[in-house]
PDB file of C-alpha atoms in Angstrom:
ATOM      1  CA  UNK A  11     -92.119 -40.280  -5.368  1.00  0.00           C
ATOM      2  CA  UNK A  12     -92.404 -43.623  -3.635  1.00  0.00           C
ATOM      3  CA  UNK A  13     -94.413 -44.180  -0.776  1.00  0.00           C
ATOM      4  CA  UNK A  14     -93.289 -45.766   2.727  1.00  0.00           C
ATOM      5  CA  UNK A  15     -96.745 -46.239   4.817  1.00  0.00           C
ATOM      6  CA  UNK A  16     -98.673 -43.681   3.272  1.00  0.00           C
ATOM      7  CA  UNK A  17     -96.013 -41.176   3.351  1.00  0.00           C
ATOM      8  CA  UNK A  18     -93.375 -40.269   0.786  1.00  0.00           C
ATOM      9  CA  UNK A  19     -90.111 -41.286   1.461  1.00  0.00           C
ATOM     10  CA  UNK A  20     -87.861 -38.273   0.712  1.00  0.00           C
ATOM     11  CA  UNK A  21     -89.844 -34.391   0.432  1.00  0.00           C
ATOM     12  CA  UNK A  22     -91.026 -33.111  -2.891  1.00  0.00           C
ATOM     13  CA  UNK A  23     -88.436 -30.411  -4.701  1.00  0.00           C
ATOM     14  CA  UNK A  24     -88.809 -27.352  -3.740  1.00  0.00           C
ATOM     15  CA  UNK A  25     -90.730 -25.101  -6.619  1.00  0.00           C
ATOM     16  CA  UNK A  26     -90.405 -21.508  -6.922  1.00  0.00           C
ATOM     17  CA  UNK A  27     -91.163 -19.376  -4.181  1.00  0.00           C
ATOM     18  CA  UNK A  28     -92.467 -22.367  -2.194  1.00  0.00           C
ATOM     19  CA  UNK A  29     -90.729 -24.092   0.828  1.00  0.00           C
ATOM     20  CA  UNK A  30     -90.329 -27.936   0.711  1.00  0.00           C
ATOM     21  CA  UNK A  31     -93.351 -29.075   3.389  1.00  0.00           C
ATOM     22  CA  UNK A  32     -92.741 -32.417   5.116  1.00  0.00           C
ATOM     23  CA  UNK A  33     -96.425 -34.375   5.933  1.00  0.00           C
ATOM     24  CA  UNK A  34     -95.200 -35.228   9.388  1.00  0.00           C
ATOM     25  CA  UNK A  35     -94.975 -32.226  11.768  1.00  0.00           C
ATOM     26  CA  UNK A  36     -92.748 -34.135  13.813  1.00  0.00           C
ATOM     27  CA  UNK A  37     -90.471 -34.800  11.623  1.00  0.00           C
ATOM     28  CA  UNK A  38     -90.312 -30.903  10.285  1.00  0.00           C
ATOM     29  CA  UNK A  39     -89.694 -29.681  13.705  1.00  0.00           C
ATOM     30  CA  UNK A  40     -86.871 -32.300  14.707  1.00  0.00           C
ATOM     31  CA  UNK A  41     -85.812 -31.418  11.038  1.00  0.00           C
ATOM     32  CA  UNK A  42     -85.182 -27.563  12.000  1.00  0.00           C
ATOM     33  CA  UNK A  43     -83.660 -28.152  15.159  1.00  0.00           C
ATOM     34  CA  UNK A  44     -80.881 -30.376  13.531  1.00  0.00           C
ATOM     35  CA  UNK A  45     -80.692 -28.104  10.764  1.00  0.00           C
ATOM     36  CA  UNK A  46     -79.832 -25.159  13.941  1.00  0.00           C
ATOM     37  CA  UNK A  47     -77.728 -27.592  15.716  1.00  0.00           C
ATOM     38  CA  UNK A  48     -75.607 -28.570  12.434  1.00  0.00           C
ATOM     39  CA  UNK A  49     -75.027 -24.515  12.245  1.00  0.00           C
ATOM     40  CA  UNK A  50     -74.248 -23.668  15.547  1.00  0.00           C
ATOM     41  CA  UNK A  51     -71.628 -27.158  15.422  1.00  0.00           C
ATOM     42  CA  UNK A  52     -70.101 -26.083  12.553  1.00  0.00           C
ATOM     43  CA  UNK A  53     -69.500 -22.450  13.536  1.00  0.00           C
ATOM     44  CA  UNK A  54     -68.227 -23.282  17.015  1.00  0.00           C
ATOM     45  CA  UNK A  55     -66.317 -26.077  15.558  1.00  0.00           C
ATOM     46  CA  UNK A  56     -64.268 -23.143  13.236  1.00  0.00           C
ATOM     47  CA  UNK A  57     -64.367 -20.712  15.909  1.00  0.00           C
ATOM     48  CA  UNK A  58     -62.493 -23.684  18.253  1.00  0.00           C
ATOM     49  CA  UNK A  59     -60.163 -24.079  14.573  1.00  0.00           C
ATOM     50  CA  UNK A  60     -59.382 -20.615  14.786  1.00  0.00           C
ATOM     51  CA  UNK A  61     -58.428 -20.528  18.395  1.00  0.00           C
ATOM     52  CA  UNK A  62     -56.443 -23.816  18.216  1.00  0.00           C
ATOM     53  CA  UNK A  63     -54.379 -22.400  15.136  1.00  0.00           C
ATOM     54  CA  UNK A  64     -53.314 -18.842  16.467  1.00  0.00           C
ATOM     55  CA  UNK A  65     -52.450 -20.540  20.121  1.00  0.00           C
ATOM     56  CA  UNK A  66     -50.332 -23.391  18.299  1.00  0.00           C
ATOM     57  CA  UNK A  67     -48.835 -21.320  15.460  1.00  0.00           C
ATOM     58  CA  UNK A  68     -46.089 -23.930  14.370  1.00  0.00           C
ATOM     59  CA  UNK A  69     -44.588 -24.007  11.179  1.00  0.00           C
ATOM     60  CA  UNK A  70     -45.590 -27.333   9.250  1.00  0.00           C
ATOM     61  CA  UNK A  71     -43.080 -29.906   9.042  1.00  0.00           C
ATOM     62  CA  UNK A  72     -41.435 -30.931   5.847  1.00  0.00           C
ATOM     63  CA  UNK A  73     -40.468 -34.351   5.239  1.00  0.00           C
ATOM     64  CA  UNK A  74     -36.739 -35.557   3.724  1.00  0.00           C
ATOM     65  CA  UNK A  75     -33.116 -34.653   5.044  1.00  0.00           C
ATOM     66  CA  UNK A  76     -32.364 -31.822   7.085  1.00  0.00           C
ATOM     67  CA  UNK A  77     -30.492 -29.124   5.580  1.00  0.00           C
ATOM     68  CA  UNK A  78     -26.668 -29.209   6.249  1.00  0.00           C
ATOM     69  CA  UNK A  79     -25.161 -26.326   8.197  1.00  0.00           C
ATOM     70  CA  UNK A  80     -21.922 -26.424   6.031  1.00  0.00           C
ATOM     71  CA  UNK A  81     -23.088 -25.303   2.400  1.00  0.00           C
ATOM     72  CA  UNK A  82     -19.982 -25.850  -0.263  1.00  0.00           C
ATOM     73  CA  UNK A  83     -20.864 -24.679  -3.408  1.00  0.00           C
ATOM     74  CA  UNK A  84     -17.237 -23.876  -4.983  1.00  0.00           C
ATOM     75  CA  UNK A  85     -16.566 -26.651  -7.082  1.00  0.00           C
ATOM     76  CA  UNK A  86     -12.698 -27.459  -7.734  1.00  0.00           C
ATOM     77  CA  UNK A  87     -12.125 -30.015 -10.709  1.00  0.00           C
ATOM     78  CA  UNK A  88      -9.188 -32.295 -10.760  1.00  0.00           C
ATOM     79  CA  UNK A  89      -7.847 -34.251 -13.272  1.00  0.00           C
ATOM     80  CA  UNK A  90      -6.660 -37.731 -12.650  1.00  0.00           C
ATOM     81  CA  UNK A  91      -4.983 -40.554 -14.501  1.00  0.00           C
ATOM     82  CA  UNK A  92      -7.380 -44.216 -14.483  1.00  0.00           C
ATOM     83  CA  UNK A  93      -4.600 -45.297 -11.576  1.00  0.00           C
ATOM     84  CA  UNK A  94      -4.866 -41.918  -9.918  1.00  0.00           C
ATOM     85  CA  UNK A  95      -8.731 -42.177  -9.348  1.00  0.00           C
ATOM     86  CA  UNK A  96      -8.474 -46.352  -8.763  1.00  0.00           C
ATOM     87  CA  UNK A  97      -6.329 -45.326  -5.732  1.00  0.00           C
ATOM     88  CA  UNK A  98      -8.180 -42.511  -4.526  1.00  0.00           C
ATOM     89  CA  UNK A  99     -11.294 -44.499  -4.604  1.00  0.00           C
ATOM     90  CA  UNK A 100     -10.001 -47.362  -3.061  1.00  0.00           C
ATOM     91  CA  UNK A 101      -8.640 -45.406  -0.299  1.00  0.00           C
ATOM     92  CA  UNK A 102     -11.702 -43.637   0.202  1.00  0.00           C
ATOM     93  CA  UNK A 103     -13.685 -46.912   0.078  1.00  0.00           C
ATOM     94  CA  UNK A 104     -11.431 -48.528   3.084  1.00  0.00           C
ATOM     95  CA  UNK A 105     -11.898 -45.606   5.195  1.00  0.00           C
ATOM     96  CA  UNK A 106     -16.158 -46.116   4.461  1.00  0.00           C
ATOM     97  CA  UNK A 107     -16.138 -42.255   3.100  1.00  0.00           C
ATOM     98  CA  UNK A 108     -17.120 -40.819  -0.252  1.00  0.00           C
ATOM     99  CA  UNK A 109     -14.254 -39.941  -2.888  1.00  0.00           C
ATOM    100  CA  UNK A 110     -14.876 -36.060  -2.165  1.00  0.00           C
ATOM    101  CA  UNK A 111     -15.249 -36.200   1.338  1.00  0.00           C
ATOM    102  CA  UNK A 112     -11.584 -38.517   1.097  1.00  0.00           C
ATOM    103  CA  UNK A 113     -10.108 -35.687  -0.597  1.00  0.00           C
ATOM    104  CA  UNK A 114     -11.212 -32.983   1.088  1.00  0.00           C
ATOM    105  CA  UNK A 115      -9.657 -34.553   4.469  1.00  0.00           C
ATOM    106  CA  UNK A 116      -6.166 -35.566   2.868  1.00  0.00           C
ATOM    107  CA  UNK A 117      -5.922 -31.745   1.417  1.00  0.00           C
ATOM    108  CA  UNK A 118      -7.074 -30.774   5.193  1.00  0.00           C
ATOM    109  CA  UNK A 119      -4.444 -32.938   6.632  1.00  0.00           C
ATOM    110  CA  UNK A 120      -1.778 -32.507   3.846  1.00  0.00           C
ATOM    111  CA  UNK A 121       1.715 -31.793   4.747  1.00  0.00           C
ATOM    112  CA  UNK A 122       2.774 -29.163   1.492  1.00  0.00           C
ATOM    113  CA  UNK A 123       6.605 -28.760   1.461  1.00  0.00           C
ATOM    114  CA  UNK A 124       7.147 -25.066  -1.055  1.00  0.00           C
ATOM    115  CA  UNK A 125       8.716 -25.033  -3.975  1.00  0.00           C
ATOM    116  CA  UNK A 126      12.498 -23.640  -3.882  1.00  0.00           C
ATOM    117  CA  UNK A 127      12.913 -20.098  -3.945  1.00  0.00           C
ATOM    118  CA  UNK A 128      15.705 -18.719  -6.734  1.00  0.00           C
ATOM    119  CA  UNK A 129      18.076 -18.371  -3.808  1.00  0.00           C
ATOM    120  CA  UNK A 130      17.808 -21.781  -2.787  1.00  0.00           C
ATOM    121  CA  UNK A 131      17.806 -23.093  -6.491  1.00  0.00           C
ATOM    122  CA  UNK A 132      21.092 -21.461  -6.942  1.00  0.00           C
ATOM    123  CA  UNK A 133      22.481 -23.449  -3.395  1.00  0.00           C
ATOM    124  CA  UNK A 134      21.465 -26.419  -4.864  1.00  0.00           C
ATOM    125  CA  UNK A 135      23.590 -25.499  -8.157  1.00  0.00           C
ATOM    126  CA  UNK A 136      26.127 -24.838  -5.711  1.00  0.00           C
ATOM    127  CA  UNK A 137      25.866 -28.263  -3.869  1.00  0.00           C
ATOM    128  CA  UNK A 138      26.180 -30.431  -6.919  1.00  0.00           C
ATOM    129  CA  UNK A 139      29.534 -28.854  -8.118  1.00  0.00           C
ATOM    130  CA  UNK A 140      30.612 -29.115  -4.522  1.00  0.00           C
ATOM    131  CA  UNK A 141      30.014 -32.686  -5.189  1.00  0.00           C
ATOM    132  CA  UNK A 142      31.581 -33.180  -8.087  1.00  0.00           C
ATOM    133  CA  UNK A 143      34.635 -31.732  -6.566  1.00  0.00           C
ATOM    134  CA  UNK A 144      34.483 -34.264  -4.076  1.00  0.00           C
ATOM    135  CA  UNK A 145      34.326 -36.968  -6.618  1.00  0.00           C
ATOM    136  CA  UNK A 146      37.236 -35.581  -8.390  1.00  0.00           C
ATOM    137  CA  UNK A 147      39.681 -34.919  -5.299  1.00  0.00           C
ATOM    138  CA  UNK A 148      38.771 -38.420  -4.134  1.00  0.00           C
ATOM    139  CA  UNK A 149      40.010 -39.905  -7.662  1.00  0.00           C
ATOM    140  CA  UNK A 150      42.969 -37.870  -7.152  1.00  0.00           C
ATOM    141  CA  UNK A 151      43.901 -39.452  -3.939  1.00  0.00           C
ATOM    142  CA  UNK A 152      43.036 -43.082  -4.847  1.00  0.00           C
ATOM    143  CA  UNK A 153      45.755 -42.242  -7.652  1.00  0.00           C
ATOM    144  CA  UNK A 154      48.209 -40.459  -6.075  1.00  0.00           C
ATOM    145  CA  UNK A 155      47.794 -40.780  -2.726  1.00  0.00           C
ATOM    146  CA  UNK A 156      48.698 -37.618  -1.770  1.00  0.00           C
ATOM    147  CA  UNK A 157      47.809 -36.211   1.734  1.00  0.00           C
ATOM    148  CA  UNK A 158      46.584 -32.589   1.090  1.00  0.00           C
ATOM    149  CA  UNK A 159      43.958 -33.562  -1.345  1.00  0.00           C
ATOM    150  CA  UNK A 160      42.510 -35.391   1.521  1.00  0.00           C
ATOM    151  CA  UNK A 161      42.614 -31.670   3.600  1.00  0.00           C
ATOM    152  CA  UNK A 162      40.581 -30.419   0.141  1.00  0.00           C
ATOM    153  CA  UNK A 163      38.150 -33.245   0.397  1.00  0.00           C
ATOM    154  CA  UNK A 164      37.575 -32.406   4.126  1.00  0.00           C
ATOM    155  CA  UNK A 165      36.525 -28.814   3.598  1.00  0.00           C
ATOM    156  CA  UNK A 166      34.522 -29.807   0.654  1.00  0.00           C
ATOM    157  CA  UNK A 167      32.736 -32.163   2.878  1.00  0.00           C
ATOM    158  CA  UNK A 168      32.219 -29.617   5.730  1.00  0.00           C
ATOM    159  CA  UNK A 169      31.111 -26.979   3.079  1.00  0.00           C
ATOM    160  CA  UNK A 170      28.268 -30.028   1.444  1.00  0.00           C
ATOM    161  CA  UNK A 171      27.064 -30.280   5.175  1.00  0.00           C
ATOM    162  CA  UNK A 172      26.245 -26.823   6.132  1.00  0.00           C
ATOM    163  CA  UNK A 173      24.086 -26.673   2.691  1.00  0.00           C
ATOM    164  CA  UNK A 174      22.339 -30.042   4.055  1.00  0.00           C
ATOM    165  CA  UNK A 175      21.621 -28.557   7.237  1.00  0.00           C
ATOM    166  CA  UNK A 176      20.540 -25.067   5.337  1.00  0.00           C
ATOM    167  CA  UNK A 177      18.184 -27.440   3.604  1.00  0.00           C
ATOM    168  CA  UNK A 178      17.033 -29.509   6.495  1.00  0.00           C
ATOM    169  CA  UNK A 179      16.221 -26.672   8.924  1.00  0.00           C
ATOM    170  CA  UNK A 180      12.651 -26.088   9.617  1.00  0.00           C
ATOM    171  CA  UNK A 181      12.264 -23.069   7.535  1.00  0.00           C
ATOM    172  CA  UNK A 182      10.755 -24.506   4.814  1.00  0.00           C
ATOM    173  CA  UNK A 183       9.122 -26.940   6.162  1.00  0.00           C
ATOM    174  CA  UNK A 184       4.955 -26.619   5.716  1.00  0.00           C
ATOM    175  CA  UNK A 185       3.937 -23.607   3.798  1.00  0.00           C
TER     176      UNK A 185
END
């Protein structure tokens, strides 16, 4: 205990079943009414907490990105030749967008042309015999010059149009 003018500096320790005394009585009493104050503070200050909270009853912010809207979680793997993915990259790098989001806009914008059906497989057998016909009948008349050969070679060539337009129509176009 050290002593300030007479008077100890901070109260004795409380002992057991005895209240700390202070020696000034003024200083006791403004002692108690802080002590009320503090408690009276600190429960209106919660009470004012409470109130605050349940009027304002936002949910706390996170930080980082915001969640996308679009969620892709299929994953589709690809394989690619060292040229195939140079290109693709490349590509993707002049247009400023990732390699995925490149793909997934050239498969969006793709123009797909279907395989060939049986049927058409077997007009496209049919086509390239008409066109060997054609080569032979032209032969022909380069060495004989005869004039119905070039009345075969006609038909032929009418018959190796209509298949051309058959192919060229816009039935088979995008798929």
């Amino acid at each position: 205990m050290s002593l300030c003018f007479w008077y100890p500096k901070t109260p004795p320790a409380p002992t057991a079943g005895r209240q700390t005394c202070f020696l000034l009585p003024m200083v006791a009493k403004r002692f108690k009414e802080l002590l009320g104050f503090l408690k009276t503070g600190i429960m209106m200050s919660q009470d004012l907490k409470a109130t605050a909270k349940q009027e304002t009853e936002q949910p706390k912010r996170k930080g980082g990105r915001p969640k996308s809207r679009v969620r892709r979680e299929t994953h589709v793997k690809v394989r690619l030749t060292a040229t195939e993915h140079f290109m693709i990259g490349s590509k993707a790098r002049e247009a400023g967008m990732r390699v995925s989001d490149w793909i997934r806009a050239a498969a969006k914008s793709a123009r797909v042309v279907a395989r060939l059906k049986p049927e058409d497989l077997q007009l496209m057998r049919m086509l390239s015999g008409l066109a060997n016909n054609l080569n032979q009948l032209t032969k022909l008349a380069h060495r004989d010059g005869i004039l119905s050969i070039a009345r075969k070679a006609d038909s032929t060539l009418t018959e190796i149009f209509d298949a051309l337009k058959y192919f060229n129509s816009h039935d088979r176009q995008d798929t």
